One Martini backbone bead per residue (centre of mass of N, CA, C, O) as a GRO file, in nm:
protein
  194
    1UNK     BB    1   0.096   0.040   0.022
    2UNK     BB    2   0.049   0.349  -0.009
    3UNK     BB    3   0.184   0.608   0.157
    4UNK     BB    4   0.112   0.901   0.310
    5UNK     BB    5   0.181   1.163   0.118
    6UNK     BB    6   0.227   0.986  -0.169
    7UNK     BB    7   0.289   0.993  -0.456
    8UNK     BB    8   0.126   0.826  -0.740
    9UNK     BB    9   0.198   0.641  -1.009
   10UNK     BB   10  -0.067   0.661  -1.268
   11UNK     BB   11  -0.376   0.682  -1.108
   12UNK     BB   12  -0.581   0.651  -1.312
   13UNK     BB   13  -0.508   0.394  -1.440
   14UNK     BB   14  -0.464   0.216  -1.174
   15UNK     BB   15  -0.772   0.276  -1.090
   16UNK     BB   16  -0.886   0.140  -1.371
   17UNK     BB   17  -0.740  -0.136  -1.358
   18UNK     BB   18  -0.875  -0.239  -1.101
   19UNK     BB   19  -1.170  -0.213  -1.149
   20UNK     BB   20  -1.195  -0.407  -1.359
   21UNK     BB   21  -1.164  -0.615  -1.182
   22UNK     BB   22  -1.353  -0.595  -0.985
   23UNK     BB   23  -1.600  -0.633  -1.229
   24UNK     BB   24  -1.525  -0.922  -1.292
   25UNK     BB   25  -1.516  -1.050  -1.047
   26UNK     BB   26  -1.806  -0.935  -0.936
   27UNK     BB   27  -1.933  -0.684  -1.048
   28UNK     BB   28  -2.125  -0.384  -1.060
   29UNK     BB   29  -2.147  -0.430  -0.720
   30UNK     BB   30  -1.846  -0.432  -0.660
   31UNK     BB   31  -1.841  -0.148  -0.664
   32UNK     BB   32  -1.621   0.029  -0.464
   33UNK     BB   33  -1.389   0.262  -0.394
   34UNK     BB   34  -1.258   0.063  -0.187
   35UNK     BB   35  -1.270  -0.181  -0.380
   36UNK     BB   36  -1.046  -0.040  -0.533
   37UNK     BB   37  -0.816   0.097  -0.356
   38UNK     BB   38  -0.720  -0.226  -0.282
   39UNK     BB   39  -0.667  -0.315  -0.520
   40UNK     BB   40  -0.455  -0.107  -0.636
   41UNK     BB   41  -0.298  -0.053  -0.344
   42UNK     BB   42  -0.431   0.259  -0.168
   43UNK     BB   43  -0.542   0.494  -0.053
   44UNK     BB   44  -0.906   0.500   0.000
   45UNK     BB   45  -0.894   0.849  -0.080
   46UNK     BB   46  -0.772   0.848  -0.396
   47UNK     BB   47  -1.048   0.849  -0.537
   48UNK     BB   48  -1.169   1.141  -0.438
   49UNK     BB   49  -0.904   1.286  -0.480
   50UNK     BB   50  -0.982   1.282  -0.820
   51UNK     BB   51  -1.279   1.273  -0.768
   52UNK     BB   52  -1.594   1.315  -0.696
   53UNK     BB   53  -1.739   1.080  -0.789
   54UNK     BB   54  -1.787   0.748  -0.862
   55UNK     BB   55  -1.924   0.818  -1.122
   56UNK     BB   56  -1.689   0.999  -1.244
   57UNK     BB   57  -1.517   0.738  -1.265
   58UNK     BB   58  -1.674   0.601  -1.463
   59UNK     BB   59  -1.667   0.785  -1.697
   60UNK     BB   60  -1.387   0.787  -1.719
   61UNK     BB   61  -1.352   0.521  -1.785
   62UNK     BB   62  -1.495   0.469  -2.029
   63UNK     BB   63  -1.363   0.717  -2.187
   64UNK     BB   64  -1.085   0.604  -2.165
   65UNK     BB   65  -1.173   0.334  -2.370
   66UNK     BB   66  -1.294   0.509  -2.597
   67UNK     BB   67  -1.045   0.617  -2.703
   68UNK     BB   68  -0.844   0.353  -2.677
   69UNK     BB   69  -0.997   0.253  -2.936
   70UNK     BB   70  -1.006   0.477  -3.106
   71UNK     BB   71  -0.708   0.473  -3.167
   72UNK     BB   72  -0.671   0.264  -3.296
   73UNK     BB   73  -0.884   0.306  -3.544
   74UNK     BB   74  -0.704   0.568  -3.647
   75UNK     BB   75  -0.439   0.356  -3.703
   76UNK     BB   76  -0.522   0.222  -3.931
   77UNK     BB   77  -0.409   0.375  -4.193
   78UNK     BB   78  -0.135   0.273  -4.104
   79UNK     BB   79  -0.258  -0.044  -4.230
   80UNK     BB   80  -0.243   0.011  -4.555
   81UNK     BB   81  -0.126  -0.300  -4.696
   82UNK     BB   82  -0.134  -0.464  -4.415
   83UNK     BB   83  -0.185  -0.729  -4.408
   84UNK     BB   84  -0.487  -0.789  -4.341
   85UNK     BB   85  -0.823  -0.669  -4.307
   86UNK     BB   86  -0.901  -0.822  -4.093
   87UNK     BB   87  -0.718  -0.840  -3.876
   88UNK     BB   88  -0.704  -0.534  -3.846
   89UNK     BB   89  -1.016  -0.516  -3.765
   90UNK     BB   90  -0.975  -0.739  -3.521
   91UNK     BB   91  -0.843  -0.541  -3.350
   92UNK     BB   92  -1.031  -0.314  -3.291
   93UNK     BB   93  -1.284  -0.443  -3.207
   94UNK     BB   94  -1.157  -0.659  -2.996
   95UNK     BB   95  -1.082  -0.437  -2.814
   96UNK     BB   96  -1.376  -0.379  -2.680
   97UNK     BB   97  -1.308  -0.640  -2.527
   98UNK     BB   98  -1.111  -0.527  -2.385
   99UNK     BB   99  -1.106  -0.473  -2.019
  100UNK     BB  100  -1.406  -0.551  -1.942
  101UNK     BB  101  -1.619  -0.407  -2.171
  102UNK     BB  102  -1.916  -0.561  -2.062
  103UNK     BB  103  -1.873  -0.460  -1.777
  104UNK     BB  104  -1.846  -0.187  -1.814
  105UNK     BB  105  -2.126  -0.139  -1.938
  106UNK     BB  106  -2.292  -0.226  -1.717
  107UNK     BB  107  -2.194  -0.013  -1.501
  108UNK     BB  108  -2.291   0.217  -1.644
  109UNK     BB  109  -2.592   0.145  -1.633
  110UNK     BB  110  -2.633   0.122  -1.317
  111UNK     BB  111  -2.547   0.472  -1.363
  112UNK     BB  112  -2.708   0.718  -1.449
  113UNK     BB  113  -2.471   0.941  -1.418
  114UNK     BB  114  -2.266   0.806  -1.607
  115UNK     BB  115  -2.422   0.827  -1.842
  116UNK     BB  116  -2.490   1.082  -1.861
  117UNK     BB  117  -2.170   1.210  -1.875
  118UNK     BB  118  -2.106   1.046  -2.094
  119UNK     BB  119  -2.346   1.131  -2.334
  120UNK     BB  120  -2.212   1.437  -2.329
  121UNK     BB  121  -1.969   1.379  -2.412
  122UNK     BB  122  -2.012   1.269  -2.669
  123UNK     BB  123  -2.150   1.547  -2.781
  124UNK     BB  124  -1.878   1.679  -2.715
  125UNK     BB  125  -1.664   1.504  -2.891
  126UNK     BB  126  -1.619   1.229  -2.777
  127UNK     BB  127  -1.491   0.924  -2.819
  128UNK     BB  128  -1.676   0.631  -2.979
  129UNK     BB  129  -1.819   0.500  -3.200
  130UNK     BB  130  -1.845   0.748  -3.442
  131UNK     BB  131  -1.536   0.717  -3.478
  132UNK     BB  132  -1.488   0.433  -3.541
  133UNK     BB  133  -1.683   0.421  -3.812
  134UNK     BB  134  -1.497   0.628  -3.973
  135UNK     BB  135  -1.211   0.477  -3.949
  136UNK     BB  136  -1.331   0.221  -4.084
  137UNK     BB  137  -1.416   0.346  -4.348
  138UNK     BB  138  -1.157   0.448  -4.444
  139UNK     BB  139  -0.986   0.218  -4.431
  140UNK     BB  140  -1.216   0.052  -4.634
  141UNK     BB  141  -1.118   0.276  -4.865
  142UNK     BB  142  -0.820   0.247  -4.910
  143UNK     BB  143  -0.836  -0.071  -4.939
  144UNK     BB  144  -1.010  -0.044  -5.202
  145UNK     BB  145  -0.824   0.095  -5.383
  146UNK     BB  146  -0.584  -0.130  -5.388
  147UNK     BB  147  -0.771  -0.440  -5.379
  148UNK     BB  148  -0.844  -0.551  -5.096
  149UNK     BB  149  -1.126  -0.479  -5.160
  150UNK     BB  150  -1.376  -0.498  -5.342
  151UNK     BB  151  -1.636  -0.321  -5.459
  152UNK     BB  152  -1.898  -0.456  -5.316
  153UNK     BB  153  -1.788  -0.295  -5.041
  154UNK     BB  154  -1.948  -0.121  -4.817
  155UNK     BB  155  -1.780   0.086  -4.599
  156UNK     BB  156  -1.990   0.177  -4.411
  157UNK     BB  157  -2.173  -0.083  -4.351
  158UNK     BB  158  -2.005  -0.210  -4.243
  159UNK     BB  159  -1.903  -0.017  -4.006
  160UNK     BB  160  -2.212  -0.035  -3.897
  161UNK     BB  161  -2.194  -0.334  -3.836
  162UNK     BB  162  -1.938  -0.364  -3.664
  163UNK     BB  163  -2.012  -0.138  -3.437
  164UNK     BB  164  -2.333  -0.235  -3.372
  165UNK     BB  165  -2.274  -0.524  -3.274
  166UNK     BB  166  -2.027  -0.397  -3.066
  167UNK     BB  167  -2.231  -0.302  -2.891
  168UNK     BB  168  -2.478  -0.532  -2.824
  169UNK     BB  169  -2.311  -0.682  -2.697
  170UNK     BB  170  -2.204  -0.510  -2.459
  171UNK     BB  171  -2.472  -0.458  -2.365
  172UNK     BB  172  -2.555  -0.820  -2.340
  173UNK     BB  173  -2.306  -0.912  -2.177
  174UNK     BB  174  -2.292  -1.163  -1.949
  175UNK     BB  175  -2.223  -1.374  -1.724
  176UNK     BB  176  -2.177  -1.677  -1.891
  177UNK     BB  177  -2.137  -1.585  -2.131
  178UNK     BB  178  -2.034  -1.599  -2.477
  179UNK     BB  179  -1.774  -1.495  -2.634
  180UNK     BB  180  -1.781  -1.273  -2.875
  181UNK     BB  181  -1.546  -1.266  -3.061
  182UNK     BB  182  -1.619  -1.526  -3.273
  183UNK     BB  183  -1.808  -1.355  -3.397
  184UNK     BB  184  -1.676  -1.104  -3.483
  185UNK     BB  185  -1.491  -1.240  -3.679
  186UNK     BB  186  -1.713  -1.339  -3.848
  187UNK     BB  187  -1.863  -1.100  -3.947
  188UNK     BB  188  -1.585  -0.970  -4.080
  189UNK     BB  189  -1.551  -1.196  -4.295
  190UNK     BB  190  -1.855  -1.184  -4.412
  191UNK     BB  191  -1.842  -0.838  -4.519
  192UNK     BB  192  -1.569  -0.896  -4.711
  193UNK     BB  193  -1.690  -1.061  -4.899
  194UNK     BB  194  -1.813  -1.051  -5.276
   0.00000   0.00000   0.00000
């Protein structure tokens, strides 16, 4: 445990991976500040201390998350012409479900303060779903020019449609669920033929 009155580093980090681990080993009711700096391995009073509350903590963790996946998605432009279409797809995609996806998403769902606080960030242009699906349209458009996709896929649609199912999934996956990702690769392949 960090002694009282020493920085922590990388604090919200560190407090964001812990929450994930709370969330995914008990569910979204296991999560309460105390049990997160315990996991942390930090002083109780951490996650206050740099959060208003709670809610807050969690929207943050949610948008922090949805950053790091629109970043991936972004970096999808400079991996045109290599590798395959699907593997780069299914890199962006199934980052979605990695770090605790569908925990997390559970988790924002059962905290309406939280959900409402993502939701305006979202609208005031925090990167989202919005973002992923743009990134994957262009990316998808860029490797139609090379002849790397069909002609016949409408990289718009495909775009469309993997960003709404691994929403979907998110949305719909609880404890004991089968693994979305087999199935999200499965999407990829299929959307990808001509």
């Amino acid at each position: 445990m960090s002694p009282r009155g020493v920085a922590t580093p990388d604090v919200r980090e560190r407090l964001f991976a812990a929450a994930e681990r709370v969330v995914e080993n008990g569910g979204p009711g296991a999560l309460t500040s105390r049990a997160v700096t315990a996991e942390a391995g930090c002083a109780k009073g951490l996650l206050h201390a740099h959060f208003a509350s709670l809610d807050e903590f969690v929207a943050e963790l949610c948008l922090d998350r949805f950053a790091r996946t629109a970043a991936k998605a972004r970096a999808l432009s400079g991996l045109v012409g290599q590798a395959t279409v699907a593997r780069n797809l299914d890199a962006v995609v199934l980052a979605l479900f990695d770090s605790g996806g569908p925990a997390l998403s559970g988790l924002a769902l059962t905290r309406p303060a939280a959900t409402r606080r993502i939701r305006e960030a979202l609208e005031g242009g925090a990167p989202g779903f919005t973002a992923l699906q743009d990134a994957v349209t262009g990316y998808l458009t860029d490797e139609q020019k090379l002849g790397r996709v069909a002609e016949t896929v409408d990289p718009h649609t495909v775009a469309l449609a993997l960003v709404g199912t691994a929403h979907h999934l998110l949305m719909t996956s609880r404890p004991g669920n089968p693994d979305p990702r087999p199935a999200m690769t499965r999407l990829v392949a299929a959307l990808l033929r001509d």
